[in-house]
Amino acid sequence: MTIQLIGALKSSTVITRYPGNPVLTAADVPYKPALVFNAGVTKYEGRYVMVFRNDYGDPATHTLEPSSTTNLGLAYSKDGIQWEVQPKPCFGLKDEEIIRTYDPRLTVIDGRCYMCFAVDTKHGLRGGIAVTEDFEHFEVLHLSLPDNRNMVLFPEKIGSKYVRLERPFPVYGRGGGDRFDMWLSDSPDLVYWGNSALVLGVEDIPFANDKIGPAAPPIRTPKGWLTTFHAVDRDPSRGKNGWEAAWRKRYTAGIALLDLEDPRKVVGLYKEPLMAPEAPYEAEGGFRNDVIFPGGMILEDDGEVKLYYGAADTVECLATAHVDDLVKLCLEGK
Ligand code: BMA
């Protein structure tokens, strides 16, 4: 398949990167992971909670341990900026079938905190949903069929159903390569999922030529569900760009608005990236440079939106924007 190259991309001017970025790195974590990134973040019982991904290895020699050593860590914060990392990892499934769990996303619904996560298994990639009230005990409610990933839950039921965005990997049906899209399913109980529908196709996003997928769990605004997604473009001429021998992809963040009553309908879409890799911690010296991977979005009372994202698959960062500016970008489309 011939691909249309995307070329240079810029972040929207409504975005401000936190000047003290990154907000969390491996150096902040006492049990010594090599990489700390792709966190889920929410507010729960009066404080900010972050569940982050730990990958292990040796940054000095640019080697990672086998992926089976990935697990999830926990940090709390009073302001969403300074984080107190807890002494031990808080989650990691592993058995004869499950290889590892990663890329958590947190959503509070009716006072309980739900965590979506990716699961690598010997028979495919699955999406998991667990619930916790203390971030120590997690009850796993659901594991999807393979291949599915990047599941995120909406923060409330819509028309009496729980709703999630997700990104299946239909390899045969999409020509054998990465041509992956953003879907939505609903559920009466968070266990059984159905009524699946396509929300956005990769071809709808001018800055993607590879795949897209849900990013942070959506937030409610009067104009619709504000929803981030990651968008991937590939360029075969890219070579070594990070620790790996070759890394030909770039991950940007996009933003869309979904209908409040029927989130299968897109009511606004910004046709340019909300964030493209630009800062040194996004573009240089990481495991995979040029990766922005949002996993948490918090709407503050004054209209500030905090967007948390993994940068270069290496550190966790924060950017902010005003909610009205984000909604305007989606509605104006460009
Ligand atoms: C995706 C996931 C993410 C990662 C991204 C960029 O496929 O594995 O965890 O951040 O690739 O490497």
mmCIF file of C-alpha atoms in Angstrom, residues 5-187:
data_model
loop_
_atom_site.group_PDB
_atom_site.id
_atom_site.type_symbol
_atom_site.label_atom_id
_atom_site.label_comp_id
_atom_site.label_asym_id
_atom_site.label_seq_id
_atom_site.Cartn_x
_atom_site.Cartn_y
_atom_site.Cartn_z
ATOM 1 C CA LEU A 5 3.533 11.268 3.716
ATOM 2 C CA ILE A 6 2.370 13.862 6.244
ATOM 3 C CA GLY A 7 5.439 16.126 6.649
ATOM 4 C CA ALA A 8 6.051 18.695 9.393
ATOM 5 C CA LEU A 9 3.357 19.231 12.038
ATOM 6 C CA LYS A 10 2.884 21.873 14.739
ATOM 7 C CA SER A 11 0.976 21.959 18.016
ATOM 8 C CA SER A 12 -2.049 24.242 18.322
ATOM 9 C CA THR A 13 -1.351 27.611 19.939
ATOM 10 C CA VAL A 14 -4.123 26.974 22.520
ATOM 11 C CA ILE A 15 -1.819 24.409 24.191
ATOM 12 C CA THR A 16 0.709 25.369 26.877
ATOM 13 C CA ARG A 17 3.283 22.819 27.941
ATOM 14 C CA TYR A 18 3.955 22.855 31.682
ATOM 15 C CA PRO A 19 7.358 24.608 31.961
ATOM 16 C CA GLY A 20 8.554 22.099 34.576
ATOM 17 C CA ASN A 21 7.947 19.083 32.308
ATOM 18 C CA PRO A 22 8.293 16.193 32.677
ATOM 19 C CA VAL A 23 6.048 15.833 35.748
ATOM 20 C CA LEU A 24 7.160 12.248 36.406
ATOM 21 C CA THR A 25 10.244 10.312 35.357
ATOM 22 C CA ALA A 26 11.896 7.014 36.257
ATOM 23 C CA ALA A 27 14.169 8.916 38.667
ATOM 24 C CA ASP A 28 11.106 9.691 40.840
ATOM 25 C CA VAL A 29 10.239 6.004 41.280
ATOM 26 C CA PRO A 30 11.922 4.071 44.100
ATOM 27 C CA TYR A 31 11.716 0.583 42.564
ATOM 28 C CA LYS A 32 13.829 1.614 39.572
ATOM 29 C CA PRO A 33 12.001 1.245 36.282
ATOM 30 C CA ALA A 34 13.869 2.486 33.178
ATOM 31 C CA LEU A 35 10.864 4.279 31.635
ATOM 32 C CA VAL A 36 7.790 5.872 33.252
ATOM 33 C CA PHE A 37 5.080 6.976 30.818
ATOM 34 C CA ASN A 38 1.527 6.602 29.426
ATOM 35 C CA ALA A 39 -0.306 7.341 32.685
ATOM 36 C CA GLY A 40 -3.993 7.468 33.480
ATOM 37 C CA VAL A 41 -4.859 10.431 35.728
ATOM 38 C CA THR A 42 -8.046 11.420 37.524
ATOM 39 C CA LYS A 43 -9.324 13.206 40.621
ATOM 40 C CA TYR A 44 -10.603 10.799 43.258
ATOM 41 C CA GLU A 45 -11.662 11.539 46.848
ATOM 42 C CA GLY A 46 -10.176 15.041 46.867
ATOM 43 C CA ARG A 47 -6.767 14.299 45.361
ATOM 44 C CA TYR A 48 -5.222 13.665 41.989
ATOM 45 C CA VAL A 49 -4.346 10.044 41.285
ATOM 46 C CA MET A 50 -1.940 8.845 38.626
ATOM 47 C CA VAL A 51 -1.444 5.225 37.573
ATOM 48 C CA PHE A 52 1.596 5.061 35.304
ATOM 49 C CA ARG A 53 3.383 2.485 33.190
ATOM 50 C CA ASN A 54 6.792 1.161 34.248
ATOM 51 C CA ASP A 55 9.094 -0.551 31.772
ATOM 52 C CA TYR A 56 12.345 -1.964 33.110
ATOM 53 C CA GLY A 57 15.853 -2.176 31.701
ATOM 54 C CA ASP A 58 19.066 -0.201 31.464
ATOM 55 C CA PRO A 59 18.864 3.294 29.981
ATOM 56 C CA ALA A 60 22.675 3.493 29.904
ATOM 57 C CA THR A 61 22.912 0.630 27.408
ATOM 58 C CA HIS A 62 19.532 1.317 25.797
ATOM 59 C CA THR A 63 18.240 -2.150 26.624
ATOM 60 C CA LEU A 64 14.839 -3.052 27.966
ATOM 61 C CA GLU A 65 14.087 -6.197 29.901
ATOM 62 C CA PRO A 66 11.585 -8.575 28.289
ATOM 63 C CA SER A 67 8.188 -6.925 28.085
ATOM 64 C CA SER A 68 6.859 -9.297 30.754
ATOM 65 C CA THR A 69 8.385 -7.024 33.385
ATOM 66 C CA THR A 70 6.056 -4.093 32.623
ATOM 67 C CA ASN A 71 3.766 -3.122 35.503
ATOM 68 C CA LEU A 72 1.797 -0.117 36.793
ATOM 69 C CA GLY A 73 2.854 2.366 39.479
ATOM 70 C CA LEU A 74 0.834 4.758 41.613
ATOM 71 C CA ALA A 75 1.279 8.410 42.589
ATOM 72 C CA TYR A 76 -0.884 10.948 44.424
ATOM 73 C CA SER A 77 -0.871 14.724 44.176
ATOM 74 C CA LYS A 78 -2.572 17.725 45.788
ATOM 75 C CA ASP A 79 -2.182 19.993 42.744
ATOM 76 C CA GLY A 80 -1.797 17.673 39.748
ATOM 77 C CA ILE A 81 1.809 18.812 39.324
ATOM 78 C CA GLN A 82 3.923 17.551 42.254
ATOM 79 C CA TRP A 83 3.514 13.794 42.652
ATOM 80 C CA GLU A 84 4.132 11.531 45.621
ATOM 81 C CA VAL A 85 5.070 8.168 44.207
ATOM 82 C CA GLN A 86 3.952 5.199 46.274
ATOM 83 C CA PRO A 87 6.609 2.677 47.345
ATOM 84 C CA LYS A 88 5.370 -0.302 45.302
ATOM 85 C CA PRO A 89 3.724 -0.932 41.914
ATOM 86 C CA CYS A 90 -0.052 -1.199 42.302
ATOM 87 C CA PHE A 91 -1.119 -3.476 39.429
ATOM 88 C CA GLY A 92 0.145 -6.104 37.014
ATOM 89 C CA LEU A 93 -1.602 -9.225 35.758
ATOM 90 C CA LYS A 94 0.577 -12.161 34.786
ATOM 91 C CA ASP A 95 -0.180 -15.855 34.462
ATOM 92 C CA GLU A 96 0.271 -18.697 31.977
ATOM 93 C CA GLU A 97 -1.705 -16.741 29.389
ATOM 94 C CA ILE A 98 -1.188 -13.066 30.283
ATOM 95 C CA ILE A 99 2.204 -11.561 29.465
ATOM 96 C CA ARG A 100 1.737 -8.009 30.753
ATOM 97 C CA THR A 101 -0.676 -5.125 31.384
ATOM 98 C CA TYR A 102 0.048 -1.491 30.444
ATOM 99 C CA ASP A 103 -1.272 1.918 29.269
ATOM 100 C CA PRO A 104 -3.851 2.517 32.045
ATOM 101 C CA ARG A 105 -6.707 5.040 31.772
ATOM 102 C CA LEU A 106 -8.764 6.075 34.824
ATOM 103 C CA THR A 107 -12.430 7.127 34.927
ATOM 104 C CA VAL A 108 -14.517 7.833 38.014
ATOM 105 C CA ILE A 109 -18.164 6.798 37.632
ATOM 106 C CA ASP A 110 -20.614 7.132 40.533
ATOM 107 C CA GLY A 111 -17.834 7.346 43.111
ATOM 108 C CA ARG A 112 -15.827 4.283 42.016
ATOM 109 C CA CYS A 113 -12.615 4.411 39.997
ATOM 110 C CA TYR A 114 -12.436 2.260 36.883
ATOM 111 C CA MET A 115 -9.213 1.471 35.104
ATOM 112 C CA CYS A 116 -8.962 0.438 31.471
ATOM 113 C CA PHE A 117 -5.675 -1.152 30.443
ATOM 114 C CA ALA A 118 -4.049 -3.034 27.595
ATOM 115 C CA VAL A 119 -3.242 -6.709 28.052
ATOM 116 C CA ASP A 120 -0.697 -8.633 25.977
ATOM 117 C CA THR A 121 -1.567 -12.320 26.006
ATOM 118 C CA LYS A 122 -0.160 -15.356 24.224
ATOM 119 C CA HIS A 123 -3.252 -15.327 22.010
ATOM 120 C CA GLY A 124 -3.591 -11.636 21.203
ATOM 121 C CA LEU A 125 -3.906 -8.121 22.629
ATOM 122 C CA ARG A 126 -6.927 -7.549 24.855
ATOM 123 C CA GLY A 127 -8.498 -4.564 26.573
ATOM 124 C CA GLY A 128 -9.196 -4.902 30.292
ATOM 125 C CA ILE A 129 -11.477 -3.031 32.695
ATOM 126 C CA ALA A 130 -10.961 -3.198 36.460
ATOM 127 C CA VAL A 131 -12.508 -1.305 39.372
ATOM 128 C CA THR A 132 -10.895 -0.117 42.593
ATOM 129 C CA GLU A 133 -11.692 2.066 45.574
ATOM 130 C CA ASP A 134 -8.229 2.103 47.162
ATOM 131 C CA PHE A 135 -5.734 1.532 44.274
ATOM 132 C CA GLU A 136 -4.517 -1.533 46.146
ATOM 133 C CA HIS A 137 -7.299 -3.997 45.378
ATOM 134 C CA PHE A 138 -8.524 -4.170 41.796
ATOM 135 C CA GLU A 139 -11.406 -6.321 40.622
ATOM 136 C CA VAL A 140 -11.113 -7.209 36.925
ATOM 137 C CA LEU A 141 -14.582 -6.915 35.383
ATOM 138 C CA HIS A 142 -13.875 -7.497 31.724
ATOM 139 C CA LEU A 143 -11.265 -8.641 29.212
ATOM 140 C CA SER A 144 -12.159 -8.020 25.566
ATOM 141 C CA LEU A 145 -11.645 -10.350 22.645
ATOM 142 C CA PRO A 146 -8.342 -9.886 20.786
ATOM 143 C CA ASP A 147 -7.246 -7.661 19.171
ATOM 144 C CA ASN A 148 -8.400 -4.544 20.953
ATOM 145 C CA ARG A 149 -6.608 -1.798 22.861
ATOM 146 C CA ASN A 150 -6.783 1.820 24.037
ATOM 147 C CA MET A 151 -10.139 1.408 25.744
ATOM 148 C CA VAL A 152 -11.416 4.456 27.650
ATOM 149 C CA LEU A 153 -14.654 4.855 29.610
ATOM 150 C CA PHE A 154 -16.973 7.856 29.549
ATOM 151 C CA PRO A 155 -17.427 9.298 33.076
ATOM 152 C CA GLU A 156 -21.187 8.686 33.215
ATOM 153 C CA LYS A 157 -23.823 6.413 31.728
ATOM 154 C CA ILE A 158 -25.361 7.680 28.491
ATOM 155 C CA GLY A 159 -28.989 6.630 27.956
ATOM 156 C CA SER A 160 -28.687 4.056 30.801
ATOM 157 C CA LYS A 161 -25.576 2.393 29.318
ATOM 158 C CA TYR A 162 -21.888 2.547 30.154
ATOM 159 C CA VAL A 163 -19.926 3.628 27.090
ATOM 160 C CA ARG A 164 -16.349 3.088 25.987
ATOM 161 C CA LEU A 165 -14.156 4.140 23.089
ATOM 162 C CA GLU A 166 -11.762 1.521 21.792
ATOM 163 C CA ARG A 167 -9.423 0.631 18.941
ATOM 164 C CA PRO A 168 -9.677 -2.861 17.468
ATOM 165 C CA PHE A 169 -6.917 -4.085 15.143
ATOM 166 C CA PRO A 170 -8.684 -5.589 12.111
ATOM 167 C CA VAL A 171 -5.630 -6.751 10.156
ATOM 168 C CA TYR A 172 -7.288 -8.886 7.437
ATOM 169 C CA GLY A 173 -10.161 -6.502 6.892
ATOM 170 C CA ARG A 174 -7.950 -3.413 6.572
ATOM 171 C CA GLY A 175 -5.481 -4.767 4.043
ATOM 172 C CA GLY A 176 -2.872 -6.407 6.242
ATOM 173 C CA GLY A 177 -1.118 -3.291 7.575
ATOM 174 C CA ASP A 178 -1.897 -0.714 10.265
ATOM 175 C CA ARG A 179 -5.176 0.936 9.167
ATOM 176 C CA PHE A 180 -6.908 1.147 12.523
ATOM 177 C CA ASP A 181 -9.810 3.309 13.647
ATOM 178 C CA MET A 182 -11.701 4.529 16.720
ATOM 179 C CA TRP A 183 -14.826 2.599 17.727
ATOM 180 C CA LEU A 184 -17.424 2.807 20.479
ATOM 181 C CA SER A 185 -19.387 0.121 22.360
ATOM 182 C CA ASP A 186 -21.885 0.232 25.201
ATOM 183 C CA SER A 187 -22.734 -2.024 28.103
#
